[in-house]
Short mmCIF file of N, CA and C in Angstrom, two decimals:
data_model
loop_
_atom_site.label_atom_id
_atom_site.label_comp_id
_atom_site.label_asym_id
_atom_site.label_seq_id
_atom_site.Cartn_x
_atom_site.Cartn_y
_atom_site.Cartn_z
N UNK C 1 103.67 74.96 72.60
CA UNK C 1 104.46 76.04 73.14
C UNK C 1 104.30 77.26 72.22
N UNK C 2 103.97 78.38 72.80
CA UNK C 2 103.76 79.62 72.04
C UNK C 2 105.10 80.32 71.82
N UNK C 3 105.43 80.55 70.59
CA UNK C 3 106.68 81.24 70.24
C UNK C 3 106.44 82.74 70.21
N UNK C 4 107.44 83.52 70.58
CA UNK C 4 107.30 84.98 70.46
C UNK C 4 107.30 85.39 68.99
N UNK C 5 106.58 86.44 68.70
CA UNK C 5 106.56 86.95 67.33
C UNK C 5 107.87 87.69 67.05
N UNK C 6 108.17 87.91 65.78
CA UNK C 6 109.35 88.73 65.46
C UNK C 6 109.25 90.13 66.08
N UNK C 7 108.04 90.67 66.16
CA UNK C 7 107.85 91.98 66.80
C UNK C 7 108.20 91.91 68.28
N UNK C 8 107.77 90.84 68.96
CA UNK C 8 108.13 90.65 70.37
C UNK C 8 109.64 90.68 70.56
N UNK C 9 110.33 89.94 69.72
CA UNK C 9 111.79 89.85 69.84
C UNK C 9 112.43 91.21 69.54
N UNK C 10 111.93 91.89 68.52
CA UNK C 10 112.49 93.21 68.18
C UNK C 10 112.26 94.23 69.30
N UNK C 11 111.05 94.26 69.85
CA UNK C 11 110.76 95.19 70.95
C UNK C 11 111.60 94.86 72.19
N UNK C 12 111.75 93.57 72.47
CA UNK C 12 112.59 93.17 73.58
C UNK C 12 114.02 93.68 73.38
N UNK C 13 114.53 93.47 72.19
CA UNK C 13 115.89 93.91 71.88
C UNK C 13 116.04 95.43 72.05
N UNK C 14 115.06 96.19 71.59
CA UNK C 14 115.11 97.64 71.73
C UNK C 14 115.14 98.08 73.20
N UNK C 15 114.31 97.45 74.01
CA UNK C 15 114.21 97.84 75.42
C UNK C 15 115.38 97.31 76.24
N UNK C 16 115.73 96.05 76.03
CA UNK C 16 116.73 95.39 76.88
C UNK C 16 118.17 95.68 76.47
N UNK C 17 118.41 95.93 75.16
CA UNK C 17 119.80 96.04 74.72
C UNK C 17 120.15 97.36 74.05
N UNK C 18 119.18 98.05 73.51
CA UNK C 18 119.52 99.23 72.72
C UNK C 18 119.24 100.56 73.44
N UNK C 19 118.07 100.68 74.03
CA UNK C 19 117.71 101.95 74.70
C UNK C 19 117.96 101.82 76.20
N UNK C 20 119.23 101.82 76.56
CA UNK C 20 119.63 101.62 77.95
C UNK C 20 120.57 102.75 78.37
N UNK C 21 120.70 102.91 79.67
CA UNK C 21 121.71 103.84 80.19
C UNK C 21 122.05 103.43 81.62
N UNK C 22 123.08 104.00 82.17
CA UNK C 22 123.56 103.61 83.50
C UNK C 22 122.52 103.85 84.59
N UNK C 23 121.83 104.97 84.50
CA UNK C 23 120.84 105.27 85.53
C UNK C 23 119.72 104.23 85.51
N UNK C 24 119.19 103.92 84.33
CA UNK C 24 118.14 102.90 84.25
C UNK C 24 118.67 101.53 84.64
N UNK C 25 119.93 101.25 84.32
CA UNK C 25 120.53 99.98 84.74
C UNK C 25 120.56 99.86 86.26
N UNK C 26 120.69 100.97 86.94
CA UNK C 26 120.66 100.97 88.40
C UNK C 26 119.22 100.94 88.92
N UNK C 27 118.33 101.71 88.29
CA UNK C 27 116.96 101.88 88.77
C UNK C 27 116.05 100.69 88.50
N UNK C 28 116.08 100.15 87.32
CA UNK C 28 115.11 99.12 86.92
C UNK C 28 115.16 97.84 87.77
N UNK C 29 116.32 97.33 88.16
CA UNK C 29 116.29 96.16 89.06
C UNK C 29 115.62 96.47 90.39
N UNK C 30 115.71 97.70 90.86
CA UNK C 30 115.05 98.09 92.10
C UNK C 30 113.54 98.21 91.92
N UNK C 31 113.13 98.76 90.78
CA UNK C 31 111.70 98.87 90.50
C UNK C 31 111.08 97.49 90.35
N UNK C 32 111.79 96.59 89.70
CA UNK C 32 111.24 95.25 89.48
C UNK C 32 111.01 94.52 90.81
N UNK C 33 111.80 94.83 91.83
CA UNK C 33 111.61 94.20 93.15
C UNK C 33 110.29 94.60 93.80
N UNK C 34 109.79 95.78 93.47
CA UNK C 34 108.50 96.23 94.03
C UNK C 34 107.37 95.34 93.53
N UNK C 35 107.59 94.62 92.44
CA UNK C 35 106.59 93.71 91.91
C UNK C 35 106.52 92.37 92.62
N UNK C 36 107.31 92.18 93.65
CA UNK C 36 107.27 90.94 94.43
C UNK C 36 106.17 91.02 95.49
N UNK C 37 105.47 89.92 95.69
CA UNK C 37 104.41 89.88 96.70
C UNK C 37 104.90 90.24 98.09
N UNK C 38 106.15 89.93 98.40
CA UNK C 38 106.72 90.25 99.70
C UNK C 38 106.86 91.74 99.93
N UNK C 39 106.82 92.52 98.87
CA UNK C 39 106.84 93.98 98.98
C UNK C 39 105.42 94.52 98.83
N UNK C 40 104.69 94.01 97.86
CA UNK C 40 103.34 94.49 97.55
C UNK C 40 102.37 94.31 98.72
N UNK C 41 102.32 93.11 99.26
CA UNK C 41 101.33 92.82 100.30
C UNK C 41 101.55 93.61 101.58
N UNK C 42 102.79 93.79 102.05
CA UNK C 42 102.97 94.67 103.22
C UNK C 42 102.55 96.11 102.94
N UNK C 43 102.80 96.61 101.72
CA UNK C 43 102.36 97.96 101.39
C UNK C 43 100.83 98.06 101.41
N UNK C 44 100.17 97.03 100.91
CA UNK C 44 98.70 97.02 100.94
C UNK C 44 98.18 96.87 102.37
N UNK C 45 98.89 96.11 103.21
CA UNK C 45 98.49 95.99 104.62
C UNK C 45 98.62 97.34 105.32
N UNK C 46 99.64 98.08 104.98
CA UNK C 46 99.81 99.42 105.54
C UNK C 46 98.67 100.34 105.11
N UNK C 47 98.30 100.28 103.84
CA UNK C 47 97.17 101.06 103.35
C UNK C 47 95.90 100.69 104.09
N UNK C 48 95.67 99.39 104.25
CA UNK C 48 94.50 98.93 104.99
C UNK C 48 94.53 99.45 106.43
N UNK C 49 95.69 99.40 107.07
CA UNK C 49 95.82 99.84 108.46
C UNK C 49 95.34 101.28 108.65
N UNK C 50 95.71 102.15 107.72
CA UNK C 50 95.32 103.55 107.83
C UNK C 50 93.84 103.77 107.53
N UNK C 51 93.20 102.81 106.88
CA UNK C 51 91.78 102.97 106.50
C UNK C 51 90.91 101.86 107.07
N UNK C 52 91.40 101.15 108.07
CA UNK C 52 90.68 99.99 108.60
C UNK C 52 89.35 100.36 109.25
N UNK C 53 89.22 101.57 109.79
CA UNK C 53 87.99 101.99 110.45
C UNK C 53 86.98 102.59 109.48
N UNK C 54 87.46 102.95 108.28
CA UNK C 54 86.59 103.59 107.31
C UNK C 54 85.76 102.58 106.53
N UNK C 55 84.86 103.08 105.70
CA UNK C 55 83.99 102.20 104.92
C UNK C 55 84.75 101.34 103.91
N UNK C 56 85.91 101.80 103.48
CA UNK C 56 86.67 101.05 102.49
C UNK C 56 87.56 99.99 103.12
N UNK C 57 87.76 100.05 104.42
CA UNK C 57 88.72 99.17 105.09
C UNK C 57 88.54 97.69 104.81
N UNK C 58 87.33 97.21 104.97
CA UNK C 58 87.08 95.79 104.78
C UNK C 58 87.27 95.37 103.32
N UNK C 59 86.78 96.20 102.41
CA UNK C 59 86.91 95.89 100.99
C UNK C 59 88.37 95.95 100.54
N UNK C 60 89.14 96.87 101.12
CA UNK C 60 90.56 96.94 100.77
C UNK C 60 91.24 95.64 101.17
N UNK C 61 90.95 95.16 102.36
CA UNK C 61 91.59 93.93 102.85
C UNK C 61 91.24 92.74 101.96
N UNK C 62 89.94 92.50 101.77
CA UNK C 62 89.52 91.35 100.97
C UNK C 62 89.84 91.54 99.50
N UNK C 63 89.68 92.75 99.01
CA UNK C 63 90.00 93.04 97.61
C UNK C 63 91.46 92.78 97.31
N UNK C 64 92.32 93.18 98.24
CA UNK C 64 93.76 92.97 98.07
C UNK C 64 94.09 91.48 98.01
N UNK C 65 93.66 90.77 99.02
CA UNK C 65 94.01 89.34 99.12
C UNK C 65 93.43 88.55 97.94
N UNK C 66 92.14 88.74 97.67
CA UNK C 66 91.51 87.96 96.61
C UNK C 66 92.02 88.33 95.22
N UNK C 67 92.26 89.60 94.98
CA UNK C 67 92.80 90.03 93.68
C UNK C 67 94.20 89.47 93.47
N UNK C 68 95.02 89.53 94.51
CA UNK C 68 96.37 88.99 94.44
C UNK C 68 96.32 87.49 94.15
N UNK C 69 95.48 86.76 94.90
CA UNK C 69 95.40 85.31 94.72
C UNK C 69 94.84 84.93 93.35
N UNK C 70 93.80 85.63 92.91
CA UNK C 70 93.20 85.31 91.62
C UNK C 70 94.17 85.60 90.48
N UNK C 71 94.82 86.75 90.50
CA UNK C 71 95.76 87.06 89.42
C UNK C 71 96.94 86.09 89.42
N UNK C 72 97.42 85.71 90.60
CA UNK C 72 98.52 84.74 90.70
C UNK C 72 98.09 83.38 90.16
N UNK C 73 96.90 82.94 90.53
CA UNK C 73 96.40 81.65 90.06
C UNK C 73 96.24 81.64 88.54
N UNK C 74 95.68 82.71 87.99
CA UNK C 74 95.51 82.78 86.54
C UNK C 74 96.85 82.77 85.81
N UNK C 75 97.81 83.51 86.33
CA UNK C 75 99.15 83.53 85.71
C UNK C 75 99.74 82.13 85.69
N UNK C 76 99.66 81.42 86.81
CA UNK C 76 100.26 80.08 86.86
C UNK C 76 99.52 79.10 85.95
N UNK C 77 98.20 79.20 85.89
CA UNK C 77 97.44 78.33 84.99
C UNK C 77 97.82 78.59 83.53
N UNK C 78 97.93 79.86 83.16
CA UNK C 78 98.27 80.21 81.79
C UNK C 78 99.71 79.80 81.48
N UNK C 79 100.63 80.03 82.41
CA UNK C 79 102.03 79.64 82.17
C UNK C 79 102.15 78.13 81.91
N UNK C 80 101.41 77.34 82.68
CA UNK C 80 101.45 75.88 82.48
C UNK C 80 100.90 75.49 81.12
N UNK C 81 99.89 76.21 80.67
CA UNK C 81 99.24 75.89 79.40
C UNK C 81 100.07 76.37 78.20
N UNK C 82 100.57 77.60 78.27
CA UNK C 82 101.26 78.22 77.14
C UNK C 82 102.70 77.75 77.02
N UNK C 83 103.41 77.67 78.13
CA UNK C 83 104.80 77.19 78.17
C UNK C 83 105.73 77.98 77.25
N UNK C 84 105.59 79.29 77.27
CA UNK C 84 106.49 80.13 76.48
C UNK C 84 107.81 80.26 77.22
N UNK C 85 108.90 80.08 76.51
CA UNK C 85 110.22 80.21 77.11
C UNK C 85 110.59 81.68 77.28
N UNK C 86 111.46 81.95 78.23
CA UNK C 86 111.94 83.31 78.49
C UNK C 86 112.72 83.84 77.28
N UNK C 87 112.90 85.15 77.23
CA UNK C 87 113.64 85.73 76.10
C UNK C 87 115.01 85.13 75.85
N UNK C 88 115.70 84.70 76.90
CA UNK C 88 117.04 84.14 76.74
C UNK C 88 117.05 82.92 75.80
N UNK C 89 115.93 82.25 75.65
CA UNK C 89 115.86 81.10 74.75
C UNK C 89 115.71 81.52 73.28
N UNK C 90 115.43 82.81 73.04
CA UNK C 90 115.13 83.27 71.69
C UNK C 90 116.09 84.34 71.15
N UNK C 91 116.79 85.02 72.04
CA UNK C 91 117.64 86.13 71.61
C UNK C 91 118.71 86.40 72.65
N UNK C 92 119.63 87.25 72.31
CA UNK C 92 120.66 87.66 73.27
C UNK C 92 120.01 88.54 74.33
N UNK C 93 120.39 88.33 75.59
CA UNK C 93 119.77 89.05 76.71
C UNK C 93 120.85 89.69 77.57
N UNK C 94 120.55 90.89 78.00
CA UNK C 94 121.40 91.61 78.96
C UNK C 94 120.66 91.52 80.30
N UNK C 95 121.09 90.59 81.15
CA UNK C 95 120.40 90.38 82.43
C UNK C 95 120.85 91.39 83.47
N UNK C 96 119.88 91.96 84.18
CA UNK C 96 120.17 92.85 85.31
C UNK C 96 119.64 92.26 86.61
N UNK C 97 119.06 91.09 86.53
CA UNK C 97 118.58 90.33 87.69
C UNK C 97 119.01 88.89 87.46
N UNK C 98 118.92 88.05 88.49
CA UNK C 98 119.30 86.65 88.28
C UNK C 98 118.46 86.01 87.17
N UNK C 99 119.12 85.23 86.34
CA UNK C 99 118.45 84.56 85.22
C UNK C 99 117.47 83.52 85.73
N UNK C 100 116.33 83.45 85.10
CA UNK C 100 115.35 82.42 85.41
C UNK C 100 114.89 81.80 84.11
N UNK C 101 114.52 80.55 84.15
CA UNK C 101 114.09 79.88 82.92
C UNK C 101 112.66 79.36 83.02
N UNK C 102 111.95 79.70 84.09
CA UNK C 102 110.55 79.30 84.20
C UNK C 102 109.75 80.02 83.13
N UNK C 103 108.51 79.64 82.95
CA UNK C 103 107.67 80.22 81.92
C UNK C 103 107.67 81.73 81.88
N UNK C 104 107.54 82.25 80.67
CA UNK C 104 107.60 83.69 80.47
C UNK C 104 106.23 84.34 80.39
N UNK C 105 105.27 83.66 79.79
CA UNK C 105 103.97 84.28 79.50
C UNK C 105 102.91 83.78 80.45
N UNK C 106 102.26 84.67 81.16
CA UNK C 106 102.42 86.11 81.33
C UNK C 106 103.30 86.43 82.54
N UNK C 107 103.58 87.70 82.75
CA UNK C 107 104.44 88.15 83.86
C UNK C 107 103.65 88.18 85.17
N UNK C 108 104.08 87.39 86.13
CA UNK C 108 103.42 87.38 87.44
C UNK C 108 103.60 88.68 88.20
N UNK C 109 104.80 89.25 88.15
CA UNK C 109 105.05 90.54 88.82
C UNK C 109 104.06 91.59 88.32
N UNK C 110 103.89 91.63 87.01
CA UNK C 110 103.03 92.65 86.40
C UNK C 110 101.57 92.40 86.72
N UNK C 111 101.13 91.16 86.65
CA UNK C 111 99.72 90.85 86.90
C UNK C 111 99.32 91.22 88.33
N UNK C 112 100.12 90.82 89.31
CA UNK C 112 99.77 91.14 90.70
C UNK C 112 99.85 92.64 90.96
N UNK C 113 100.82 93.29 90.35
CA UNK C 113 100.96 94.74 90.55
C UNK C 113 99.75 95.47 89.99
N UNK C 114 99.31 95.10 88.79
CA UNK C 114 98.14 95.76 88.22
C UNK C 114 96.87 95.41 88.99
N UNK C 115 96.78 94.19 89.52
CA UNK C 115 95.63 93.83 90.33
C UNK C 115 95.55 94.73 91.57
N UNK C 116 96.67 94.87 92.26
CA UNK C 116 96.68 95.69 93.47
C UNK C 116 96.52 97.17 93.16
N UNK C 117 97.10 97.63 92.07
CA UNK C 117 96.92 99.03 91.66
C UNK C 117 95.46 99.31 91.34
N UNK C 118 94.78 98.35 90.77
CA UNK C 118 93.36 98.52 90.46
C UNK C 118 92.54 98.61 91.74
N UNK C 119 92.88 97.82 92.75
CA UNK C 119 92.18 97.91 94.04
C UNK C 119 92.37 99.31 94.64
N UNK C 120 93.59 99.81 94.61
CA UNK C 120 93.86 101.15 95.14
C UNK C 120 93.10 102.20 94.33
N UNK C 121 93.14 102.10 93.01
CA UNK C 121 92.45 103.07 92.15
C UNK C 121 90.94 103.04 92.37
N UNK C 122 90.40 101.88 92.63
CA UNK C 122 88.97 101.72 92.87
C UNK C 122 88.54 102.49 94.12
N UNK C 123 89.33 102.37 95.17
CA UNK C 123 89.00 103.01 96.45
C UNK C 123 89.45 104.45 96.54
N UNK C 124 90.50 104.79 95.83
CA UNK C 124 91.07 106.14 95.91
C UNK C 124 91.32 106.66 94.49
N UNK C 125 90.26 107.09 93.80
CA UNK C 125 90.39 107.51 92.40
C UNK C 125 91.43 108.62 92.18
N UNK C 126 91.66 109.42 93.19
CA UNK C 126 92.65 110.49 93.07
C UNK C 126 94.05 109.92 92.81
N UNK C 127 94.31 108.71 93.29
CA UNK C 127 95.62 108.08 93.14
C UNK C 127 95.67 107.08 91.99
N UNK C 128 94.62 107.00 91.18
CA UNK C 128 94.56 106.02 90.09
C UNK C 128 95.73 106.17 89.13
N UNK C 129 95.96 107.36 88.65
CA UNK C 129 97.02 107.56 87.67
C UNK C 129 98.39 107.24 88.26
N UNK C 130 98.75 107.76 89.44
CA UNK C 130 100.08 107.41 89.97
C UNK C 130 100.29 105.91 90.21
N UNK C 131 99.29 105.23 90.78
CA UNK C 131 99.51 103.80 91.07
C UNK C 131 99.55 102.98 89.77
N UNK C 132 98.78 103.37 88.78
CA UNK C 132 98.83 102.65 87.51
C UNK C 132 100.14 102.94 86.77
N UNK C 133 100.67 104.13 86.93
CA UNK C 133 101.99 104.44 86.35
C UNK C 133 103.09 103.62 87.02
N UNK C 134 103.00 103.44 88.33
CA UNK C 134 103.97 102.59 89.03
C UNK C 134 103.85 101.16 88.53
N UNK C 135 102.62 100.68 88.37
CA UNK C 135 102.42 99.32 87.85
C UNK C 135 103.02 99.20 86.45
N UNK C 136 102.81 100.21 85.61
CA UNK C 136 103.38 100.18 84.26
C UNK C 136 104.91 100.19 84.31
N UNK C 137 105.48 100.95 85.23
CA UNK C 137 106.94 100.99 85.38
C UNK C 137 107.47 99.62 85.80
N UNK C 138 106.75 98.94 86.68
CA UNK C 138 107.17 97.60 87.09
C UNK C 138 107.11 96.64 85.90
N UNK C 139 106.03 96.73 85.12
CA UNK C 139 105.93 95.90 83.92
C UNK C 139 107.07 96.18 82.94
N UNK C 140 107.33 97.44 82.69
CA UNK C 140 108.43 97.83 81.78
C UNK C 140 109.76 97.31 82.31
N UNK C 141 109.93 97.38 83.63
CA UNK C 141 111.20 96.93 84.22
C UNK C 141 111.43 95.44 83.97
N UNK C 142 110.37 94.66 83.86
CA UNK C 142 110.51 93.22 83.62
C UNK C 142 111.14 92.95 82.25
N UNK C 143 110.83 93.82 81.29
CA UNK C 143 111.45 93.70 79.96
C UNK C 143 112.87 94.25 80.02
N UNK C 144 113.03 95.40 80.64
CA UNK C 144 114.34 96.05 80.70
C UNK C 144 115.40 95.16 81.37
N UNK C 145 115.01 94.46 82.45
CA UNK C 145 115.99 93.64 83.17
C UNK C 145 116.25 92.30 82.48
N UNK C 146 115.46 91.97 81.45
CA UNK C 146 115.76 90.82 80.62
C UNK C 146 114.98 89.55 80.85
N UNK C 147 113.84 89.61 81.54
CA UNK C 147 113.15 88.37 81.87
C UNK C 147 111.79 88.17 81.19
N UNK C 148 111.27 89.19 80.49
CA UNK C 148 109.97 89.06 79.82
C UNK C 148 109.94 89.80 78.51
N UNK C 149 109.08 89.32 77.62
CA UNK C 149 108.75 90.05 76.40
C UNK C 149 107.68 91.08 76.73
N UNK C 150 107.54 92.08 75.88
CA UNK C 150 106.54 93.12 76.10
C UNK C 150 105.13 92.55 76.09
N UNK C 151 104.86 91.57 75.25
CA UNK C 151 103.52 90.96 75.23
C UNK C 151 103.23 90.20 76.53
N UNK C 152 104.25 89.63 77.17
CA UNK C 152 104.07 88.98 78.48
C UNK C 152 103.53 89.99 79.49
N UNK C 153 104.09 91.18 79.43
CA UNK C 153 103.75 92.25 80.36
C UNK C 153 102.37 92.83 80.03
N UNK C 154 102.11 93.05 78.75
CA UNK C 154 100.82 93.64 78.36
C UNK C 154 99.65 92.74 78.74
N UNK C 155 99.76 91.46 78.44
CA UNK C 155 98.68 90.54 78.80
C UNK C 155 98.57 90.36 80.31
N UNK C 156 99.67 90.41 81.01
CA UNK C 156 99.64 90.32 82.48
C UNK C 156 98.90 91.52 83.07
N UNK C 157 99.09 92.70 82.49
CA UNK C 157 98.36 93.89 82.96
C UNK C 157 96.86 93.68 82.81
N UNK C 158 96.45 93.13 81.68
CA UNK C 158 95.02 92.85 81.45
C UNK C 158 94.52 91.85 82.48
N UNK C 159 95.27 90.80 82.71
CA UNK C 159 94.88 89.77 83.70
C UNK C 159 94.74 90.40 85.08
N UNK C 160 95.70 91.24 85.47
CA UNK C 160 95.66 91.87 86.78
C UNK C 160 94.46 92.78 86.95
N UNK C 161 94.20 93.63 85.97
CA UNK C 161 93.07 94.56 86.06
C UNK C 161 91.75 93.79 86.10
N UNK C 162 91.60 92.82 85.21
CA UNK C 162 90.35 92.05 85.18
C UNK C 162 90.15 91.23 86.45
N UNK C 163 91.22 90.69 87.01
CA UNK C 163 91.11 89.94 88.27
C UNK C 163 90.59 90.85 89.38
N UNK C 164 91.17 92.03 89.49
CA UNK C 164 90.75 92.96 90.54
C UNK C 164 89.33 93.44 90.31
N UNK C 165 88.97 93.77 89.08
CA UNK C 165 87.60 94.23 88.82
C UNK C 165 86.59 93.14 89.13
N UNK C 166 86.92 91.91 88.79
CA UNK C 166 86.03 90.78 89.11
C UNK C 166 85.79 90.70 90.62
N UNK C 167 86.86 90.77 91.39
CA UNK C 167 86.74 90.70 92.84
C UNK C 167 85.99 91.91 93.40
N UNK C 168 86.33 93.09 92.93
CA UNK C 168 85.72 94.32 93.47
C UNK C 168 84.24 94.42 93.12
N UNK C 169 83.87 94.00 91.92
CA UNK C 169 82.46 94.07 91.54
C UNK C 169 81.65 93.05 92.34
N UNK C 170 82.22 91.89 92.59
CA UNK C 170 81.53 90.88 93.40
C UNK C 170 81.39 91.32 94.86
N UNK C 171 82.37 92.08 95.33
CA UNK C 171 82.33 92.53 96.73
C UNK C 171 81.27 93.59 96.87
#
């Protein structure tokens, strides 16, 4: 079982308990919901719908599905292997979402979000910065709401981007 570093715990404490305010307490649980596949995939289907006749349409569809599946599979494989406990097992936590005790490393919300953001950025470079900023906000929200360490989120972002690039380059 991989233990969080003292830096992980300190950064978690700063984000989750020290640098907080009422507005972020209201906003972050809503942002974290965007990281759910039930929200992400319909948004990607809508994007595909508007571009289904264009040259990117087919790649958007397959890139979305395969990137989502690959990043999800990698996250679950790593979680089973690493078995890192959630922050609540290591420090005091201020929960803004329902508490969960399943594996912490890496963040599934963040990995799938970065995978899908990479697919969008690949096809629409003009939107690369905004979609990657949204993905980063979702990752940050996972720490803010009390369910992940910052390293869980950082490595999940890498997994998501690499999963999408692997799929897109093969396509």
